[in-house]
Amino acid sequence: MRAEVPIVFRTTLPELEGYLKPKTLEEALEILDELNDQAKIYAGGTDLLIDIRLRGVRNKVIVDIKDIKELKGIREEGDRIVIGATTTIAEIRSSQLISSKLPLLRMTTERFADQFIRARATIGGNICNASPAADTSLSLLVYGAEVELASRRGKRIIPLSSFFTGVKRTAIAPGELVVSIKVPVPRGRQKVKYLRYDRSAEDLMIVGIAGAVFEEPGSSNKIINLSYGAVAPIPLLFSNLQDALERGGEEEILRIVKEKVSPISDVRASREYRMHLIEAGTRLLLKELLRGGA
Ligand SMILES: Cc1cc2nc3c(=O)[nH]c(=O)nc-3n(C[C@H](O)[C@H](O)[C@H](O)COP(=O)(O)OP(=O)(O)OC[C@H]3O[C@@H](n4cnc5c(N)ncnc54)[C@H](O)[C@@H]3O)c2cc1C
């Protein structure tokens, strides 16, 4: 049965054509299907309102997804933790489940803006905005998270590592929205570390580096994953670095990382300073992660 698409209400923002607040996922997908390119999804609005005011987002109908139950909450499903797209950064930060099972994700919420932004900003918005400096993207990449997308055509799941396609560009197809982020819970012990170089917690990172050593239960195998923010057009993941470490130690890891990064100079830092942070940060992070043996 087709959901009923509500009437579009006008907004007080002259840049916009209207505002809709669907109550169910089905209703939202119906709206996105009908409006197509004209729809603009609104979660916490902390990025979108700036895009509307300063970056020329015009003539859109805002589709506010905050009331949709299917997009909320954090739950354990088998060997994964499923985080609804509209779960706020504050909710993730105070979740016992996240702190105990995905401590690196918790770490990437610690220096995230201030309490007012954290209470509105959502994890879905953080990845969908596709900023190379988005904090939670880095921990989610290290954990091998997947993104669950839905449209009227059905659902699909893609790895977060193939979700980002450029600055503010993602693999989301027309008519789709992100329903949840599915994060595999490491089966063995995990040693994690997050380095965020910034001017203040209220500011975006200059460079961010997240890392983990995952132990395989019942074996001496260890997996080393690192991810980098604000060093390229998209957040970068380097996974399974244990072979590189064995081959050539931290110099080999640095060689692999430096080959891929392409930092820019901007108001926050110069390209040269970012390169310095990448090198110094990688050495520090590896030292801490590998302390007591990898
Ligand atoms: C003062 C300030 C400080 C900030 N500090 C930080 C910081 O420290 N670290 C950091 O990472 N970010 C920071 N940000 C950026 C921002 O708060 C985050 O990116 C936030 O997580 C965005 O979530 P939101 O719910 O507000 O997204 P919105 O603004 O609602 O949406 C962002 C984009 O994602 C799309 N979108 C949202 N949800 C979905 C969905 N479910 N499916 C498909 N598309 C969707 C929207 O259409 C829009 O294009 C800051 C912003 C401000 C204003």
CSV table of C-alpha atoms and ligand atoms in Angstrom, one decimal:
chain,number,residue,atom,x,y,z
A,1,MET,CA,0.0,0.0,0.0
A,2,ARG,CA,1.3,3.5,-0.9
A,3,ALA,CA,1.9,5.7,2.0
A,4,GLU,CA,0.2,9.1,1.9
A,5,VAL,CA,2.6,11.9,1.0
A,6,PRO,CA,1.8,14.8,3.2
A,7,ILE,CA,1.2,18.3,1.8
A,8,VAL,CA,4.4,20.4,1.6
A,9,PHE,CA,4.5,23.2,4.2
A,10,ARG,CA,6.3,26.4,3.5
A,11,THR,CA,9.3,27.3,5.7
A,12,THR,CA,10.4,30.6,7.1
A,13,LEU,CA,13.7,30.2,5.1
A,14,PRO,CA,13.3,31.9,1.8
A,15,GLU,CA,15.9,29.6,0.2
A,16,LEU,CA,13.6,26.6,0.6
A,17,GLU,CA,10.5,25.3,-1.1
A,18,GLY,CA,9.0,23.6,1.9
A,19,TYR,CA,9.3,21.2,4.9
A,20,LEU,CA,8.0,17.7,5.6
A,21,LYS,CA,8.3,15.5,8.7
A,22,PRO,CA,7.4,11.9,7.8
A,23,LYS,CA,6.5,9.6,10.7
A,24,THR,CA,7.6,6.3,9.2
A,25,LEU,CA,10.4,5.0,7.0
A,26,GLU,CA,7.9,4.0,4.4
A,27,GLU,CA,6.5,7.5,4.2
A,28,ALA,CA,9.9,9.0,4.0
A,29,LEU,CA,10.9,6.7,1.1
A,30,GLU,CA,7.7,7.6,-0.7
A,31,ILE,CA,8.5,11.3,-0.4
A,32,LEU,CA,12.1,10.9,-1.5
A,33,ASP,CA,10.9,8.9,-4.5
A,34,GLU,CA,8.4,11.5,-5.5
A,35,LEU,CA,10.5,14.6,-4.9
A,36,ASN,CA,13.7,13.0,-6.2
A,37,ASP,CA,16.5,15.7,-6.5
A,38,GLN,CA,14.3,18.3,-4.9
A,39,ALA,CA,14.3,16.6,-1.5
A,40,LYS,CA,17.0,17.4,1.1
A,41,ILE,CA,17.2,15.1,4.1
A,42,TYR,CA,17.4,16.9,7.4
A,43,ALA,CA,18.6,15.1,10.6
A,44,GLY,CA,20.2,17.4,13.2
A,45,GLY,CA,20.7,20.2,10.7
A,46,THR,CA,24.1,21.2,12.1
A,47,ASP,CA,25.8,20.9,8.7
A,48,LEU,CA,22.7,21.4,6.5
A,49,LEU,CA,21.7,24.8,7.9
A,50,ILE,CA,25.2,26.1,7.2
A,51,ASP,CA,24.9,24.6,3.6
A,52,ILE,CA,21.6,26.5,3.2
A,53,ARG,CA,22.9,29.8,4.6
A,54,LEU,CA,26.4,29.8,3.2
A,55,ARG,CA,26.8,27.2,0.5
A,56,GLY,CA,24.0,27.8,-1.9
A,57,VAL,CA,21.6,24.9,-1.2
A,58,ARG,CA,18.4,26.3,-2.8
A,59,ASN,CA,14.9,25.4,-3.8
A,60,LYS,CA,14.8,22.2,-1.8
A,61,VAL,CA,12.0,20.6,0.2
A,62,ILE,CA,13.4,19.7,3.6
A,63,VAL,CA,12.5,16.1,4.7
A,64,ASP,CA,13.0,16.0,8.4
A,65,ILE,CA,13.7,12.4,9.5
A,66,LYS,CA,14.0,12.9,13.2
A,67,ASP,CA,10.6,11.5,14.1
A,68,ILE,CA,11.1,8.2,12.3
A,69,LYS,CA,11.3,5.4,14.9
A,70,GLU,CA,13.1,2.9,12.6
A,71,LEU,CA,16.1,5.3,12.3
A,72,LYS,CA,16.7,5.6,16.1
A,73,GLY,CA,18.7,3.8,18.7
A,74,ILE,CA,21.6,1.5,19.4
A,75,ARG,CA,21.2,-2.2,19.6
A,76,GLU,CA,23.2,-5.5,19.5
A,77,GLU,CA,22.2,-7.8,16.6
A,78,GLY,CA,24.3,-11.0,16.6
A,79,ASP,CA,27.9,-10.1,16.1
A,80,ARG,CA,27.1,-6.5,15.2
A,81,ILE,CA,26.1,-3.3,16.9
A,82,VAL,CA,23.5,-1.5,14.8
A,83,ILE,CA,23.3,2.3,15.2
A,84,GLY,CA,20.3,4.0,13.8
A,85,ALA,CA,21.1,6.9,11.5
A,86,THR,CA,19.5,9.6,13.7
A,87,THR,CA,21.2,8.5,16.9
A,88,THR,CA,22.9,11.6,18.2
A,89,ILE,CA,26.6,12.0,19.0
A,90,ALA,CA,25.6,12.7,22.6
A,91,GLU,CA,23.7,9.3,22.8
A,92,ILE,CA,26.7,7.5,21.4
A,93,ARG,CA,29.0,9.2,23.8
A,94,SER,CA,26.8,8.1,26.8
A,95,SER,CA,26.1,4.6,25.6
A,96,GLN,CA,27.5,1.8,27.8
A,97,LEU,CA,27.3,-0.7,24.9
A,98,ILE,CA,29.4,1.6,22.7
A,99,SER,CA,31.9,2.3,25.5
A,100,SER,CA,32.4,-1.4,26.3
A,101,LYS,CA,32.2,-2.9,22.8
A,102,LEU,CA,33.4,-0.1,20.5
A,103,PRO,CA,35.6,2.1,22.6
A,104,LEU,CA,37.3,3.7,19.6
A,105,LEU,CA,33.9,5.0,18.4
A,106,ARG,CA,33.3,6.5,21.9
A,107,MET,CA,36.8,8.2,21.6
A,108,THR,CA,35.9,9.9,18.3
A,109,THR,CA,32.9,11.6,20.1
A,110,GLU,CA,35.0,12.9,22.9
A,111,ARG,CA,36.4,16.1,21.2
A,112,PHE,CA,33.3,16.5,19.0
A,113,ALA,CA,32.1,20.1,19.0
A,114,ASP,CA,30.3,21.2,22.2
A,115,GLN,CA,27.3,19.7,24.2
A,116,PHE,CA,24.7,21.7,22.2
A,117,ILE,CA,26.0,20.5,18.8
A,118,ARG,CA,26.4,16.9,20.1
A,119,ALA,CA,22.8,16.9,21.3
A,120,ARG,CA,21.6,17.6,17.8
A,121,ALA,CA,24.3,16.1,15.4
A,122,THR,CA,23.6,12.6,14.3
A,123,ILE,CA,25.9,9.8,13.3
A,124,GLY,CA,24.1,9.4,10.0
A,125,GLY,CA,24.5,13.1,9.3
A,126,ASN,CA,28.2,12.9,10.2
A,127,ILE,CA,28.9,10.3,7.5
A,128,CYS,CA,26.4,11.6,4.9
A,129,ASN,CA,27.9,15.0,5.0
A,130,ALA,CA,31.1,13.3,3.8
A,131,SER,CA,33.5,15.8,5.3
A,132,PRO,CA,37.1,14.4,5.2
A,133,ALA,CA,37.3,15.8,8.8
A,134,ALA,CA,34.3,13.9,10.2
A,135,ASP,CA,35.4,12.4,13.5
A,136,THR,CA,33.1,9.3,13.7
A,137,SER,CA,34.0,8.2,10.1
A,138,LEU,CA,37.5,7.4,11.3
A,139,SER,CA,36.6,4.9,14.1
A,140,LEU,CA,33.8,3.4,12.0
A,141,LEU,CA,36.3,2.8,9.2
A,142,VAL,CA,38.8,1.1,11.5
A,143,TYR,CA,36.0,-1.2,12.8
A,144,GLY,CA,35.0,-2.2,9.2
A,145,ALA,CA,31.5,-0.7,9.5
A,146,GLU,CA,28.8,-1.1,6.9
A,147,VAL,CA,26.1,1.3,5.8
A,148,GLU,CA,22.5,0.2,5.4
A,149,LEU,CA,20.7,2.2,2.8
A,150,ALA,CA,17.0,2.1,1.9
A,151,SER,CA,14.8,3.4,-1.0
A,152,ARG,CA,11.5,2.4,-2.5
A,153,ARG,CA,13.5,-0.1,-4.6
A,154,GLY,CA,14.5,-2.0,-1.4
A,155,LYS,CA,17.5,-2.1,1.0
A,156,ARG,CA,21.2,-2.6,0.4
A,157,ILE,CA,24.3,-2.7,2.5
A,158,ILE,CA,27.7,-1.3,1.5
A,159,PRO,CA,31.1,-1.1,3.3
A,160,LEU,CA,31.7,2.4,4.7
A,161,SER,CA,35.1,2.2,3.0
A,162,SER,CA,33.3,2.5,-0.4
A,163,PHE,CA,30.7,5.0,0.8
A,164,PHE,CA,32.8,8.2,0.4
A,165,THR,CA,33.4,9.3,-3.2
A,166,GLY,CA,34.7,12.8,-2.7
A,167,VAL,CA,34.3,15.9,-0.5
A,168,LYS,CA,30.6,16.0,0.3
A,169,ARG,CA,29.9,13.2,-2.1
A,170,THR,CA,28.8,9.7,-1.2
A,171,ALA,CA,27.5,6.5,-2.9
A,172,ILE,CA,23.9,7.3,-1.8
A,173,ALA,CA,21.7,7.0,-4.9
A,174,PRO,CA,18.7,9.2,-5.7
A,175,GLY,CA,15.7,8.3,-3.5
A,176,GLU,CA,17.9,6.6,-0.8
A,177,LEU,CA,18.6,7.4,2.8
A,178,VAL,CA,20.9,5.9,5.4
A,179,VAL,CA,18.9,3.7,7.8
A,180,SER,CA,21.7,2.5,10.1
A,181,ILE,CA,25.4,1.8,10.5
A,182,LYS,CA,26.3,-1.8,11.3
A,183,VAL,CA,29.5,-2.2,13.2
A,184,PRO,CA,31.1,-5.7,13.6
A,185,VAL,CA,32.1,-6.2,17.3
A,186,PRO,CA,35.7,-7.3,17.5
A,187,ARG,CA,35.8,-11.0,18.6
A,188,GLY,CA,39.0,-10.8,20.6
A,189,ARG,CA,40.8,-8.1,22.5
A,190,GLN,CA,41.2,-4.7,21.0
A,191,LYS,CA,43.8,-2.0,21.7
A,192,VAL,CA,42.6,1.4,20.3
A,193,LYS,CA,43.9,4.9,20.1
A,194,TYR,CA,42.6,8.2,18.6
A,195,LEU,CA,44.8,11.3,18.0
A,196,ARG,CA,42.9,14.4,17.1
A,197,TYR,CA,45.1,17.4,16.3
A,198,ASP,CA,43.0,20.6,16.5
A,199,ARG,CA,42.9,24.2,17.6
A,200,SER,CA,40.0,23.5,20.0
A,201,ALA,CA,37.3,20.9,20.5
A,202,GLU,CA,34.8,23.3,19.0
A,203,ASP,CA,36.8,23.3,15.8
A,204,LEU,CA,37.2,20.6,13.2
A,205,MET,CA,40.4,18.6,13.3
A,206,ILE,CA,43.6,19.6,11.6
A,207,VAL,CA,44.5,16.0,11.3
A,208,GLY,CA,42.9,12.9,12.9
A,209,ILE,CA,44.3,9.5,13.2
A,210,ALA,CA,42.4,6.5,14.6
A,211,GLY,CA,44.1,3.1,15.1
A,212,ALA,CA,43.4,-0.4,16.4
A,213,VAL,CA,45.1,-3.7,17.0
A,214,PHE,CA,42.6,-6.5,17.0
A,215,GLU,CA,43.5,-9.9,18.4
A,216,GLU,CA,42.0,-13.0,16.9
A,217,PRO,CA,40.7,-15.2,19.7
A,218,GLY,CA,42.6,-18.5,20.1
A,219,SER,CA,45.4,-17.4,17.7
A,220,SER,CA,48.5,-15.2,17.7
A,221,ASN,CA,47.1,-13.3,14.6
A,222,LYS,CA,46.7,-9.6,15.0
A,223,ILE,CA,45.1,-7.2,12.6
A,224,ILE,CA,46.3,-3.6,12.5
A,225,ASN,CA,44.0,-0.9,11.0
A,226,LEU,CA,44.6,2.9,10.8
A,227,SER,CA,42.4,5.7,9.4
A,228,TYR,CA,43.2,9.3,8.7
A,229,GLY,CA,41.0,12.4,8.6
A,230,ALA,CA,41.6,15.8,6.9
A,231,VAL,CA,44.5,14.4,4.8
A,232,ALA,CA,42.7,13.7,1.5
A,233,PRO,CA,39.3,14.4,-0.1
A,234,ILE,CA,37.8,11.5,1.8
A,235,PRO,CA,38.7,9.8,5.1
A,236,LEU,CA,41.3,7.2,4.4
A,237,LEU,CA,41.5,3.6,5.7
A,238,PHE,CA,44.6,1.5,5.7
A,239,SER,CA,43.6,-2.0,6.8
A,240,ASN,CA,45.6,-5.2,7.5
A,241,LEU,CA,48.9,-3.4,8.1
A,242,GLN,CA,50.4,-6.2,10.1
A,243,ASP,CA,52.2,-7.6,7.0
A,244,ALA,CA,53.8,-4.2,6.3
A,245,LEU,CA,54.9,-3.9,9.9
A,246,GLU,CA,56.6,-7.3,9.7
A,247,ARG,CA,58.2,-6.4,6.4
A,248,GLY,CA,59.6,-3.0,7.2
A,249,GLY,CA,58.4,-1.8,10.6
A,250,GLU,CA,56.9,1.6,11.1
A,251,GLU,CA,58.9,3.0,8.2
A,252,GLU,CA,57.1,0.7,5.8
A,253,ILE,CA,53.7,1.8,7.2
A,254,LEU,CA,54.6,5.4,6.9
A,255,ARG,CA,55.7,4.8,3.3
A,256,ILE,CA,52.3,3.3,2.5
A,257,VAL,CA,50.4,6.1,4.2
A,258,LYS,CA,52.4,8.9,2.6
A,259,GLU,CA,51.9,7.5,-0.8
A,260,LYS,CA,48.1,8.0,-0.4
A,261,VAL,CA,47.7,11.2,1.5
A,262,SER,CA,47.3,14.6,-0.2
A,263,PRO,CA,46.7,17.2,2.5
A,264,ILE,CA,45.8,20.8,1.6
A,265,SER,CA,46.6,24.2,3.1
A,266,ASP,CA,43.6,25.9,4.6
A,267,VAL,CA,42.6,28.2,7.4
A,268,ARG,CA,43.4,25.6,10.0
A,269,ALA,CA,46.9,24.5,8.9
A,270,SER,CA,49.4,24.4,6.0
A,271,ARG,CA,49.9,21.3,3.9
A,272,GLU,CA,53.5,21.0,5.4
A,273,TYR,CA,52.2,21.1,9.0
A,274,ARG,CA,49.6,18.4,8.2
A,275,MET,CA,52.4,16.2,6.6
A,276,HIS,CA,54.4,16.7,9.8
A,277,LEU,CA,51.4,15.7,12.0
A,278,ILE,CA,50.7,12.6,9.8
A,279,GLU,CA,54.3,11.4,10.3
A,280,ALA,CA,54.7,12.3,14.0
A,281,GLY,CA,51.1,11.1,14.8
A,282,THR,CA,51.6,7.8,13.0
A,283,ARG,CA,54.8,7.1,14.9
A,284,LEU,CA,53.2,8.0,18.3
A,285,LEU,CA,50.1,6.0,17.6
A,286,LEU,CA,52.0,2.9,16.5
A,287,LYS,CA,54.3,3.1,19.6
A,288,GLU,CA,51.3,3.2,21.9
A,289,LEU,CA,49.3,0.5,20.1
A,290,LEU,CA,52.3,-1.8,19.8
A,291,ARG,CA,53.5,-1.3,23.4
A,292,GLY,CA,53.8,-4.7,25.0
A,293,GLY,CA,54.0,-6.4,21.6
A,294,ALA,CA,51.7,-6.2,18.6
B,1,LIG,C1,29.9,24.5,15.5
B,1,LIG,C2,30.1,23.1,14.9
B,1,LIG,C3,31.1,22.3,15.3
B,1,LIG,C4,31.2,21.0,14.7
B,1,LIG,N1,32.2,20.2,15.2
B,1,LIG,C5,32.3,19.0,14.6
B,1,LIG,C6,33.3,18.1,15.1
B,1,LIG,O1,34.0,18.3,16.0
B,1,LIG,N2,33.5,16.9,14.4
B,1,LIG,C7,32.7,16.5,13.4
B,1,LIG,O2,32.9,15.4,12.8
B,1,LIG,N3,31.7,17.4,12.9
B,1,LIG,C8,31.5,18.6,13.5
B,1,LIG,N4,30.6,19.4,13.0
B,1,LIG,C9,29.8,19.0,11.8
B,1,LIG,C10,28.4,18.4,12.1
B,1,LIG,O3,27.9,18.7,13.4
B,1,LIG,C11,28.4,16.9,12.0
B,1,LIG,O4,28.9,16.5,10.7
B,1,LIG,C12,27.1,16.2,12.3
B,1,LIG,O5,27.3,14.9,12.7
B,1,LIG,C13,26.1,16.3,11.2
B,1,LIG,O6,24.9,15.6,11.6
B,1,LIG,P1,23.5,16.3,11.4
B,1,LIG,O7,22.5,15.3,12.0
B,1,LIG,O8,23.4,17.6,12.0
B,1,LIG,O9,23.4,16.3,9.8
B,1,LIG,P2,22.5,17.3,8.9
B,1,LIG,O10,23.1,18.7,9.0
B,1,LIG,O11,21.1,17.2,9.2
B,1,LIG,O12,22.8,16.6,7.5
B,1,LIG,C14,24.1,16.6,7.0
B,1,LIG,C15,24.1,16.0,5.5
B,1,LIG,O13,23.8,14.7,5.6
B,1,LIG,C16,22.5,14.4,4.9
B,1,LIG,N5,21.8,13.4,5.7
B,1,LIG,C17,21.6,13.4,7.1
B,1,LIG,N6,21.1,12.3,7.5
B,1,LIG,C18,21.0,11.5,6.4
B,1,LIG,C19,20.5,10.1,6.3
B,1,LIG,N7,20.1,9.4,7.3
B,1,LIG,N8,20.5,9.6,5.0
B,1,LIG,C20,20.9,10.3,4.0
B,1,LIG,N9,21.4,11.6,4.1
B,1,LIG,C21,21.4,12.2,5.3
B,1,LIG,C22,21.8,15.7,4.8
B,1,LIG,O14,20.9,15.8,3.7
B,1,LIG,C23,23.0,16.7,4.7
B,1,LIG,O15,23.4,16.7,3.3
B,1,LIG,C24,30.4,20.7,13.6
B,1,LIG,C25,29.4,21.5,13.2
B,1,LIG,C26,29.2,22.8,13.8
B,1,LIG,C27,28.1,23.7,13.3
